[in-house]
Short mmCIF file of C-alpha atoms in Angstrom, two decimals:
data_model
loop_
_atom_site.label_atom_id
_atom_site.label_comp_id
_atom_site.label_asym_id
_atom_site.label_seq_id
_atom_site.Cartn_x
_atom_site.Cartn_y
_atom_site.Cartn_z
CA MET A 1 -90.04 128.05 -46.69
CA ASP A 2 -92.86 126.61 -45.51
CA LYS A 3 -93.23 124.33 -48.51
CA GLY A 4 -90.23 122.35 -47.32
CA PHE A 5 -90.78 122.24 -44.38
CA GLU A 6 -94.23 120.54 -44.91
CA MET A 7 -92.26 117.55 -47.14
CA ARG A 8 -89.85 117.38 -44.32
CA ALA A 9 -92.73 116.87 -41.61
CA ARG A 10 -94.17 114.47 -44.37
CA LYS A 11 -91.21 112.46 -44.72
CA ASN A 12 -90.99 112.50 -40.84
CA HIS A 13 -94.20 110.29 -41.31
CA LEU A 14 -93.74 108.37 -43.30
CA GLY A 15 -90.32 106.97 -41.76
CA LEU A 16 -91.84 106.91 -38.49
CA TYR A 17 -95.07 104.73 -40.44
CA GLY A 18 -92.36 101.84 -41.44
CA LEU A 19 -89.93 102.52 -38.33
CA MET A 20 -93.64 100.78 -36.48
CA GLY A 21 -94.19 97.95 -38.81
CA LEU A 22 -90.86 96.78 -38.79
CA THR A 23 -91.11 97.32 -34.90
CA LEU A 24 -94.15 95.96 -34.27
CA LEU A 25 -92.77 92.80 -37.53
CA PHE A 26 -89.76 92.21 -34.83
CA GLY A 27 -91.60 92.30 -31.65
CA VAL A 28 -94.31 89.89 -32.33
CA LEU A 29 -91.91 87.50 -34.28
CA GLY A 30 -88.86 87.65 -32.04
CA PRO A 31 -88.06 83.96 -30.04
CA LYS A 32 -88.86 83.11 -26.59
CA MET A 33 -86.00 80.78 -24.31
CA ILE A 34 -87.58 77.64 -22.71
CA THR A 35 -84.46 76.19 -20.78
CA PHE A 36 -85.50 72.94 -18.60
CA ALA A 37 -82.04 71.85 -16.43
CA GLY A 38 -81.08 69.15 -14.12
CA GLU A 39 -80.47 65.79 -13.96
CA ILE A 40 -82.39 62.06 -13.39
CA ASN A 41 -81.16 58.68 -11.33
CA SER A 42 -81.50 55.48 -12.17
CA ASN A 43 -83.47 54.56 -9.29
CA GLU A 44 -85.94 57.91 -9.77
CA ALA A 45 -86.02 56.31 -13.40
CA SER A 46 -87.07 53.04 -12.11
CA VAL A 47 -89.72 55.48 -10.32
CA ILE A 48 -90.72 57.33 -13.99
CA ALA A 49 -90.94 54.25 -16.02
CA ALA A 50 -93.07 52.46 -12.89
CA ALA A 51 -95.42 55.60 -13.93
CA SER A 52 -95.63 55.24 -17.10
CA GLY A 53 -96.55 51.95 -17.21
CA THR A 54 -99.92 51.01 -17.42
CA PHE A 55 -102.19 50.57 -14.43
CA SER A 56 -105.57 47.71 -13.39
CA TYR A 57 -108.25 48.71 -11.47
CA GLU A 58 -111.42 48.04 -10.55
CA GLY A 59 -111.21 45.51 -13.91
CA LYS A 60 -110.07 48.39 -16.06
CA THR A 61 -106.65 49.05 -17.36
CA TYR A 62 -105.38 52.38 -17.18
CA ARG A 63 -102.88 55.66 -17.55
CA ALA A 64 -101.52 58.44 -16.63
CA GLY A 65 -101.23 61.60 -19.29
CA SER A 66 -97.79 61.90 -21.06
CA SER A 67 -99.08 65.98 -19.27
CA TYR A 68 -98.79 63.88 -15.74
CA ILE A 69 -95.96 62.61 -15.80
CA ASN A 70 -93.47 65.13 -17.37
CA SER A 71 -94.39 66.90 -14.48
CA LEU A 72 -93.05 64.06 -12.80
CA THR A 73 -90.16 64.10 -14.54
CA ALA A 74 -89.63 67.29 -13.58
CA TYR A 75 -90.28 66.88 -9.90
CA LEU A 76 -87.72 64.31 -9.79
CA SER A 77 -84.85 66.04 -11.62
CA ALA A 78 -84.91 69.65 -9.14
CA ASP A 79 -81.42 69.77 -8.24
CA ASP A 80 -83.24 68.46 -5.07
CA VAL A 81 -83.79 65.86 -5.69
CA ASP A 82 -81.84 62.14 -5.41
CA LEU A 83 -83.45 59.54 -4.25
CA THR A 84 -81.82 56.76 -3.63
CA ALA A 85 -82.87 53.18 -4.62
CA GLU A 86 -85.01 52.32 -1.39
CA GLN A 87 -86.56 55.56 -1.91
CA ALA A 88 -87.60 55.12 -5.70
CA ALA A 89 -88.15 51.59 -4.37
CA GLU A 90 -90.86 53.30 -1.57
CA ALA A 91 -92.15 55.80 -3.80
CA ILE A 92 -93.66 52.73 -6.27
CA SER A 93 -94.23 51.51 -3.42
CA MET A 94 -97.08 53.96 -2.49
CA MET A 95 -98.02 54.56 -6.07
CA TYR A 96 -99.42 51.33 -6.63
CA ALA A 97 -101.26 51.33 -3.14
CA ASN A 98 -103.18 54.43 -4.08
CA ILE A 99 -103.90 54.13 -7.74
CA SER A 100 -107.77 54.88 -6.55
CA GLU A 101 -106.20 58.52 -5.70
CA GLY A 102 -104.78 58.51 -9.78
CA VAL A 103 -108.22 57.41 -11.26
CA GLU A 104 -110.10 59.74 -8.83
CA GLN A 105 -107.91 62.65 -9.34
CA GLY A 106 -107.51 62.27 -13.02
CA TYR A 107 -103.69 61.56 -13.28
CA LEU A 108 -104.55 58.46 -14.94
CA TYR A 109 -107.24 57.86 -17.96
CA GLU A 110 -109.10 54.49 -19.21
CA VAL A 111 -107.21 52.88 -21.68
CA GLY A 112 -109.05 49.43 -21.84
CA SER A 113 -112.66 48.41 -22.57
CA ALA A 114 -116.04 46.26 -21.59
CA GLU A 115 -113.15 43.43 -21.67
CA ALA A 116 -110.08 44.55 -19.52
CA PRO A 117 -108.54 41.64 -17.51
CA ALA A 118 -110.39 41.66 -13.67
CA ALA A 119 -108.49 43.45 -11.16
CA THR A 120 -107.82 40.21 -9.20
CA GLU A 121 -105.79 38.84 -12.43
CA THR A 122 -101.85 38.26 -12.03
CA PRO A 123 -99.79 41.07 -14.07
CA ALA A 124 -98.51 38.54 -16.26
CA ALA A 125 -102.16 37.87 -17.29
CA THR A 126 -103.18 42.13 -17.85
CA GLU A 127 -99.66 42.30 -19.82
CA GLU A 128 -101.28 39.61 -22.21
CA GLN A 129 -104.17 40.84 -22.47
CA ASP A 130 -103.88 44.39 -22.97
CA GLY A 131 -100.66 44.47 -24.36
CA THR A 132 -102.10 44.96 -28.30
CA GLY A 133 -104.37 47.67 -27.61
CA GLU A 134 -103.84 50.71 -29.72
CA ASP A 135 -102.90 52.91 -26.84
CA ASP A 136 -99.85 49.81 -26.01
CA ARG A 137 -98.33 50.04 -29.30
CA LYS A 138 -98.22 53.63 -29.24
CA GLN A 139 -96.22 53.63 -25.72
CA LYS A 140 -94.42 50.89 -24.63
CA PRO A 141 -95.63 49.57 -20.84
CA SER A 142 -93.10 49.08 -18.27
CA THR A 143 -94.57 47.85 -15.44
CA GLU A 144 -98.36 46.64 -14.38
CA ALA A 145 -99.88 47.27 -11.17
CA THR A 146 -102.95 44.65 -10.13
CA THR A 147 -105.77 45.97 -7.22
CA THR A 148 -108.36 45.57 -5.36
CA GLU A 149 -111.70 47.31 -6.01
CA SER A 150 -110.10 49.24 -2.84
CA GLY A 151 -107.23 50.54 -4.85
CA ASN A 152 -104.29 48.75 -2.63
CA THR A 153 -101.67 46.77 -3.77
CA PRO A 154 -102.48 42.98 -2.72
CA ASP A 155 -99.75 41.75 -0.49
CA THR A 156 -98.10 45.12 -0.83
CA GLU A 157 -96.77 46.84 2.60
CA VAL A 158 -96.52 50.71 2.30
CA SER A 159 -94.05 52.07 4.70
CA ASP A 160 -94.23 55.24 6.86
CA PRO A 161 -93.40 57.78 3.44
CA GLY A 162 -90.15 59.50 5.04
CA THR A 163 -88.32 60.75 2.80
CA GLY A 164 -89.69 59.40 -0.86
CA VAL A 165 -91.37 60.57 -3.22
CA ASP A 166 -95.74 60.77 -3.14
CA VAL A 167 -95.66 60.22 -6.58
CA TRP A 168 -99.50 60.97 -7.14
CA ASP A 169 -98.71 64.66 -5.51
CA ALA A 170 -95.79 65.12 -7.74
CA MET A 171 -97.99 64.83 -11.09
CA SER A 172 -100.45 66.70 -9.63
CA ASN A 173 -98.74 69.99 -9.51
CA GLN A 174 -100.38 72.48 -11.78
CA THR A 175 -99.06 73.73 -14.95
CA GLU A 176 -99.57 75.24 -18.26
CA ALA A 177 -99.48 72.99 -20.31
CA LYS A 178 -102.47 71.26 -18.09
CA ALA A 179 -104.26 74.12 -17.90
CA LYS A 180 -104.29 74.60 -21.97
CA LEU A 181 -104.97 70.81 -21.70
CA LYS A 182 -108.13 71.71 -20.61
CA GLU A 183 -108.85 73.34 -23.73
CA ARG A 184 -109.01 69.99 -24.81
CA PRO A 185 -112.89 69.09 -26.25
CA ASP A 186 -113.81 65.41 -25.38
CA LYS A 187 -112.83 62.38 -28.12
CA GLU A 188 -116.76 62.33 -28.92
CA ASP A 189 -117.56 65.41 -28.95
CA ALA A 190 -114.36 66.95 -31.70
CA SER A 191 -115.10 67.10 -35.10
CA ALA A 192 -111.96 65.18 -35.68
CA SER A 193 -109.90 62.86 -34.04
CA VAL A 194 -105.33 63.53 -34.47
CA GLN A 195 -103.47 60.72 -34.13
CA LEU A 196 -99.77 59.98 -33.86
CA ASP A 197 -98.75 56.00 -35.16
CA LYS A 198 -95.75 54.51 -35.40
CA GLN A 199 -95.71 55.84 -39.35
CA ASP A 200 -98.13 57.79 -39.89
CA ILE A 201 -100.53 61.15 -38.11
CA VAL A 202 -103.86 59.69 -38.79
CA ILE A 203 -106.92 62.32 -38.89
CA THR A 204 -110.30 60.22 -38.26
CA THR A 205 -113.33 61.85 -39.82
CA ASP A 206 -116.69 60.65 -39.69
CA SER A 207 -116.14 60.67 -43.38
CA GLY A 208 -112.69 58.73 -42.76
CA GLU A 209 -109.34 58.59 -42.12
CA ILE A 210 -106.18 60.68 -43.91
CA ASN A 211 -103.14 59.55 -43.43
CA ILE A 212 -100.34 62.33 -43.02
CA SER A 213 -96.77 60.41 -43.98
CA LYS A 214 -93.71 60.91 -43.28
CA VAL A 215 -92.07 60.18 -46.34
CA GLU A 216 -94.98 60.51 -49.40
CA PRO A 217 -95.52 63.72 -49.83
CA LEU A 218 -98.07 65.76 -48.87
CA ILE A 219 -99.59 67.71 -51.36
CA SER A 220 -100.60 65.85 -54.83
CA GLU A 221 -98.75 66.43 -57.78
CA HIS A 222 -102.23 66.62 -58.97
CA THR A 223 -103.02 69.83 -56.57
CA ILE A 224 -99.08 70.94 -57.38
CA LEU A 225 -99.66 71.37 -60.63
CA VAL A 226 -103.23 72.71 -60.79
CA ILE A 227 -101.37 76.07 -58.17
CA ASP A 228 -99.00 76.10 -60.81
CA GLY A 229 -101.09 76.22 -63.45
CA ILE A 230 -103.69 79.23 -61.63
CA SER A 231 -100.27 81.07 -60.74
CA GLY A 232 -98.67 80.48 -64.31
CA ILE A 233 -102.19 81.98 -65.94
CA ILE A 234 -102.05 84.73 -63.57
CA LEU A 235 -98.37 85.77 -64.78
CA ALA A 236 -99.52 85.40 -68.30
CA ILE A 237 -102.18 88.10 -67.89
CA THR A 238 -99.89 90.55 -66.76
CA LEU A 239 -97.80 89.66 -69.22
CA ILE A 240 -100.34 90.03 -71.96
CA CYS A 241 -100.99 93.68 -70.41
CA GLY A 242 -97.07 94.25 -70.46
CA ILE A 243 -96.94 93.13 -74.23
CA ILE A 244 -99.67 95.40 -75.23
CA LEU A 245 -99.16 98.08 -73.14
CA PHE A 246 -95.32 97.81 -74.90
CA GLY A 247 -96.77 97.32 -78.25
CA LYS A 248 -99.38 100.61 -78.11
CA LYS A 249 -95.92 102.49 -76.51
CA CYS A 250 -98.09 103.19 -73.43
CA MET A 251 -94.40 102.85 -71.34
CA SER A 252 -93.29 106.29 -70.10
CA PHE A 253 -89.54 106.10 -68.31
CA LYS A 254 -88.49 109.75 -68.47
CA ARG A 255 -90.02 112.77 -68.84
CA PRO A 256 -90.77 113.94 -72.08
CA LYS A 257 -88.60 117.10 -72.88
CA ASN A 258 -92.02 119.04 -74.16
CA ARG A 259 -95.65 118.11 -72.67
CA ARG A 260 -97.52 117.91 -75.64
CA ALA A 261 -99.88 115.37 -76.23
CA ARG A 262 -98.58 112.94 -79.19
CA PRO A 263 -100.71 111.48 -81.47
CA GLY A 264 -103.11 108.51 -80.67
CA HIS A 265 -103.11 109.35 -76.94
CA SER A 266 -106.90 109.14 -76.18
CA LYS A 267 -107.01 105.41 -77.41
CA ARG A 268 -103.81 104.93 -75.14
CA ARG A 269 -104.93 106.21 -72.19
CA LYS A 270 -107.77 104.27 -72.92
CA ILE A 271 -105.33 101.02 -72.80
CA ARG A 272 -103.78 102.32 -69.55
CA ARG A 273 -107.09 102.74 -67.80
CA TYR A 274 -108.56 98.90 -68.71
CA THR A 275 -104.73 97.18 -68.56
CA ARG A 276 -103.64 99.29 -64.33
CA ASN A 277 -107.51 97.70 -63.32
CA ILE A 278 -105.85 94.46 -64.46
CA LEU A 279 -103.12 94.75 -63.00
CA THR A 280 -104.40 96.19 -59.50
CA VAL A 281 -106.26 92.56 -59.91
CA THR A 282 -103.31 90.14 -60.54
CA THR A 283 -101.15 91.84 -58.29
CA ALA A 284 -103.65 91.52 -55.12
CA VAL A 285 -103.72 87.86 -56.34
CA SER A 286 -100.59 87.38 -56.11
CA MET A 287 -99.38 89.40 -53.44
CA ILE A 288 -102.01 87.55 -51.25
CA GLY A 289 -100.43 83.71 -52.75
CA VAL A 290 -97.36 85.59 -51.80
CA PHE A 291 -98.06 86.73 -48.43
CA VAL A 292 -99.51 83.89 -47.66
CA LEU A 293 -96.21 81.93 -48.53
CA LEU A 294 -94.26 84.04 -46.56
CA GLY A 295 -96.35 83.51 -43.33
CA THR A 296 -96.22 79.71 -43.93
CA TYR A 297 -92.51 79.35 -43.95
CA VAL A 298 -91.92 81.43 -41.27
CA SER A 299 -94.90 79.01 -38.39
CA LEU A 300 -94.07 75.83 -39.71
CA PHE A 301 -89.80 76.09 -40.57
CA ASN A 302 -88.34 78.37 -39.10
CA GLN A 303 -85.54 75.41 -36.64
CA ASP A 304 -84.80 77.59 -32.93
CA THR A 305 -89.27 78.04 -33.51
CA ILE A 306 -90.04 74.04 -33.57
CA MET A 307 -87.68 73.64 -31.15
CA GLN A 308 -89.08 75.62 -28.89
CA ASN A 309 -92.38 74.68 -29.19
CA MET A 310 -91.29 70.93 -29.06
CA GLN A 311 -89.60 71.50 -25.45
CA SER A 312 -92.64 73.88 -24.73
CA SER A 313 -94.66 71.14 -25.25
CA GLY A 314 -93.44 68.60 -22.89
CA TYR A 315 -92.07 66.66 -26.83
CA PHE A 316 -88.52 65.62 -24.23
CA ASN A 317 -89.69 65.02 -21.23
CA TYR A 318 -92.35 62.76 -23.29
CA ALA A 319 -89.34 60.93 -24.96
CA TYR A 320 -87.21 61.10 -22.02
CA SER A 321 -90.35 58.47 -19.96
CA GLU A 322 -90.61 56.48 -23.41
CA TYR A 323 -86.52 55.59 -23.59
CA VAL A 324 -86.32 54.85 -19.51
CA SER A 325 -89.61 52.74 -20.25
CA ASP A 326 -88.59 50.87 -22.98
CA ILE A 327 -85.05 50.14 -20.86
CA ALA A 328 -87.21 48.96 -17.87
CA LYS A 329 -88.93 46.69 -19.55
CA ARG A 330 -85.56 45.07 -21.66
CA VAL A 331 -84.40 44.69 -17.92
CA ALA A 332 -87.99 42.79 -17.13
CA GLU A 333 -87.44 40.66 -19.72
CA GLY A 334 -83.96 39.52 -18.65
CA ALA A 335 -81.62 41.71 -20.59
CA ASP A 336 -78.25 43.30 -18.82
CA LEU A 337 -79.01 44.78 -15.44
CA THR A 338 -76.03 47.34 -16.51
CA ALA A 339 -78.71 48.48 -19.33
CA ALA A 340 -80.20 50.35 -16.41
CA ARG A 341 -77.22 51.53 -14.12
CA ASP A 342 -75.71 53.70 -17.61
CA ILE A 343 -79.43 55.14 -18.05
CA ALA A 344 -78.19 58.74 -19.99
CA THR A 345 -79.74 62.09 -18.05
CA TYR A 346 -82.35 63.49 -19.16
CA GLU A 347 -79.87 66.67 -20.17
CA GLU A 348 -77.72 63.56 -22.24
CA TYR A 349 -81.06 62.25 -23.97
CA GLN A 350 -82.59 65.89 -24.33
CA PHE A 351 -79.36 67.56 -26.53
CA THR A 352 -79.35 64.23 -28.17
CA ILE A 353 -82.79 64.53 -28.89
CA LYS A 354 -82.44 68.22 -29.96
CA GLN A 355 -79.25 67.68 -32.46
CA ASN A 356 -81.11 64.59 -33.90
CA SER A 357 -84.55 66.51 -34.62
CA ILE A 358 -82.27 69.20 -36.02
CA LYS A 359 -80.64 67.05 -38.10
CA ILE A 360 -83.92 65.44 -39.91
CA LEU A 361 -85.14 68.88 -39.71
CA ASN A 362 -81.76 69.86 -42.47
CA GLY A 363 -82.93 66.75 -44.41
CA ASP A 364 -80.83 64.10 -43.04
CA MET A 365 -83.91 61.03 -42.45
CA ASP A 366 -81.29 58.83 -41.89
CA THR A 367 -80.77 59.95 -38.64
CA VAL A 368 -82.22 57.52 -35.34
CA ILE A 369 -84.66 59.28 -34.04
CA PRO A 370 -88.09 58.04 -31.81
CA ASP A 371 -91.92 57.31 -33.57
CA SER A 372 -92.98 59.44 -31.91
CA ASN A 373 -91.06 62.92 -32.89
CA VAL A 374 -92.69 65.05 -35.08
CA THR A 375 -89.72 66.43 -37.02
CA PRO A 376 -90.04 63.89 -40.15
CA TYR A 377 -93.38 65.43 -40.84
CA ILE A 378 -92.40 68.63 -40.91
CA TYR A 379 -89.85 68.27 -42.69
CA ASN A 380 -92.00 65.96 -45.63
CA MET A 381 -94.33 68.98 -45.17
CA LYS A 382 -91.43 71.68 -45.74
CA ARG A 383 -90.42 69.23 -48.75
CA SER A 384 -93.86 69.64 -50.62
CA TYR A 385 -93.84 73.53 -49.82
CA MET A 386 -90.79 73.82 -51.64
CA GLN A 387 -91.14 71.59 -54.98
CA LEU A 388 -94.40 74.53 -54.64
CA PHE A 389 -92.65 77.12 -54.19
CA SER A 390 -90.18 76.43 -57.06
CA ARG A 391 -92.33 77.81 -59.46
CA ALA A 392 -96.27 78.68 -58.13
CA GLY A 393 -94.45 80.97 -55.60
CA MET A 394 -91.82 82.14 -57.71
CA PHE A 395 -94.73 82.64 -60.36
CA LEU A 396 -96.51 85.02 -57.94
CA ILE A 397 -93.61 86.80 -56.78
CA LEU A 398 -92.39 87.32 -60.38
CA ASN A 399 -96.06 88.74 -61.42
CA THR A 400 -95.90 91.40 -58.10
CA VAL A 401 -92.87 93.06 -59.75
CA ILE A 402 -93.60 93.35 -62.94
CA GLY A 403 -97.35 94.29 -62.04
CA VAL A 404 -95.40 96.82 -59.99
CA GLY A 405 -93.01 98.30 -62.12
CA LEU A 406 -95.54 98.32 -65.17
CA MET A 407 -98.25 99.69 -62.96
CA LEU A 408 -96.19 102.23 -62.34
CA PHE A 409 -94.13 103.30 -65.60
CA MET A 410 -97.56 102.30 -67.94
CA ASP A 411 -98.06 106.47 -67.47
CA GLN A 412 -95.97 109.79 -66.81
CA ARG A 413 -97.95 110.55 -63.38
CA ARG A 414 -96.52 108.11 -61.29
CA ASP A 415 -99.14 109.29 -58.63
CA ARG A 416 -101.90 107.22 -60.17
CA GLY A 417 -99.80 104.32 -60.73
CA ILE A 418 -98.40 104.77 -56.36
CA LYS A 419 -101.75 104.30 -56.06
CA HIS A 420 -103.24 101.57 -57.27
CA ILE A 421 -100.13 99.69 -56.36
CA ALA A 422 -100.97 101.08 -52.85
CA VAL A 423 -104.90 99.70 -53.51
CA ALA A 424 -103.56 96.36 -54.01
CA GLU A 425 -101.62 96.09 -51.21
CA LEU A 426 -104.46 97.38 -49.07
CA ALA A 427 -106.32 95.17 -51.05
CA ALA A 428 -104.42 92.07 -50.62
CA SER A 429 -104.17 92.96 -46.85
CA GLY A 430 -107.83 93.09 -46.32
CA ILE A 431 -108.98 89.68 -47.43
CA MET A 432 -105.50 88.53 -44.98
CA ILE A 433 -107.40 90.15 -42.22
CA LEU A 434 -110.47 88.47 -42.78
CA PHE A 435 -108.59 85.30 -43.20
CA VAL A 436 -107.01 86.11 -39.59
CA ILE A 437 -110.34 86.92 -37.87
CA VAL A 438 -112.44 83.79 -39.13
CA MET A 439 -109.67 81.92 -37.99
CA LEU A 440 -109.14 84.16 -34.38
CA VAL A 441 -112.84 84.19 -33.84
CA ASN A 442 -114.13 80.74 -34.87
CA LYS A 443 -110.98 78.29 -33.54
CA PRO A 444 -111.53 75.22 -35.47
CA TYR A 445 -108.72 73.88 -34.78
CA GLN A 446 -110.04 73.73 -31.33
CA ASN A 447 -112.69 71.37 -32.22
CA LEU A 448 -110.40 68.11 -33.00
CA TYR A 449 -109.13 65.82 -30.06
CA ILE A 450 -105.60 65.49 -30.92
CA GLU A 451 -103.43 62.90 -28.23
CA PRO A 452 -100.54 61.70 -27.11
CA ASP A 453 -100.97 65.43 -24.73
CA TYR A 454 -97.44 66.77 -25.84
CA LEU A 455 -98.87 66.95 -29.72
CA TYR A 456 -101.97 68.18 -28.81
CA LEU A 457 -99.80 71.04 -27.17
CA PHE A 458 -97.25 71.27 -30.04
CA ILE A 459 -99.74 72.09 -32.50
CA MET A 460 -101.78 74.60 -30.83
CA GLU A 461 -98.58 76.46 -30.25
CA CYS A 462 -97.84 75.96 -33.48
CA VAL A 463 -102.19 77.75 -34.23
CA ASN A 464 -101.02 80.35 -32.22
CA TRP A 465 -97.36 81.49 -33.32
CA SER A 466 -99.06 81.09 -37.08
CA MET A 467 -101.41 83.56 -36.31
CA LYS A 468 -98.95 85.77 -34.69
CA VAL A 469 -97.20 85.39 -37.83
CA MET A 470 -99.84 85.76 -40.07
CA THR A 471 -101.35 88.66 -37.66
CA SER A 472 -97.48 90.46 -38.00
CA VAL A 473 -97.46 90.41 -42.49
CA VAL A 474 -100.80 91.17 -42.82
CA ALA A 475 -99.72 94.76 -40.13
CA PHE A 476 -96.79 94.74 -42.36
CA GLY A 477 -98.82 94.99 -44.97
CA VAL A 478 -101.69 96.84 -44.14
CA VAL A 479 -98.71 100.08 -42.68
CA PHE A 480 -96.95 99.86 -46.06
CA GLY A 481 -100.01 100.29 -47.71
CA MET A 482 -100.29 103.05 -45.71
CA ILE A 483 -96.79 104.55 -46.47
CA LEU A 484 -98.22 104.18 -50.35
CA ILE A 485 -101.34 106.41 -49.91
CA GLY A 486 -99.14 109.09 -47.89
CA VAL A 487 -96.03 109.06 -51.06
CA TYR A 488 -99.39 109.12 -53.26
CA LYS A 489 -100.82 112.58 -51.77
CA THR A 490 -97.35 114.18 -51.96
CA VAL A 491 -96.24 113.05 -54.84
CA VAL A 492 -100.02 114.52 -55.90
CA ASN A 493 -99.36 118.11 -53.87
CA ASN A 494 -95.73 118.37 -55.56
CA THR A 495 -96.92 117.74 -58.97
CA THR A 496 -99.96 120.49 -57.93
CA ASN A 497 -97.78 122.74 -56.70
CA GLU A 498 -95.94 122.37 -60.26
#
């Protein structure tokens, strides 16, 4: 009676451990919904276009950070904000008249050089000289402002604000994104800089540049062959161990009727001991590879997570600012004014960009998407990942399954196999724990200077999500390993009491 009660209690504890592990995994990996509502009319779009342009102040050229443009976009998209043409013009006039405030408050960052146009030059001259800079290639200028040293636009009369919008005040609204941007290192202090170009993400280090392409393979064929070779060797070692175990008749799939030792028992016991130790190591290595591949896939290629990270990083606001700025520029160059009147609302544009981004993630690379969109890079990474997984990943999974099966059935004492499977599981989890701890403590990703702002926020969101995923995978591995230890002790006790 007591023995039966004790066994039921152990089983209840094992079930509880498993439930705790699954709860932890799904709780941490559960998606978070982020929504954004509101519309922007053509008048408000003109304010965004003006704020997205470049400004000249005291002989230097400035541009507003994308996080501040996003704050302005969020403000103008509110349901209780609906600017008329007069109010929009008034807001733009106020912004030009107080550029010094934008510079002093940090809303504007310098993009010019020592040869930046003088403050008294005309807007046309300003556009001609700084229109070829690197930042201007990435963000199309929409409106230029020429200011005096006091920060006022010459010959510009600033009217009573009335019901207009103070653009700088709207940009100053504190957001979670701006708080996170304060953690970004200065470009001069960073170990490497990451910039989004039209066709590549350019990583610049002391040793040179690394280009991450939208279409070129992320992992070279040579690297893939090396990884495939290593995983193939590990699988070959396991298969050789299996051949030896079967050839020497060491495998035992059912309990014999009599327990008398067969001839050659001592030799088979020695073979089992050596092969079991080898299989423990190869299985642990395979489990590490499986953990990494699983964590990488969940971290980088989950569509819902990617779209949520794009939204929380402010990308859609950033893309909309680019969109309205481009329309404003074309209208200024003589395009049909209906382009400004028929401008899509933020909600419409966001829906289109989201749908096109999902198409890219599903492999439709012919879909039209802004150059600033990161989904082509993610899909290109996924192609390299799948190429790696198709061979190396399958080798590691197959090796894990074969290794577990051999350790479990190479002996009549199943508890020995369970013990070594648990050791392999906990060893793999321990190595992964060290990796996660090093990443969480050292945080090497925080030594990167990444621009534009939304790309920095997006990458940080992805890194934080990856750490959560890896922590959950490791926690599940540890819990499963402890369950195996519990099973091992239960089997040992049952064998002893027989």
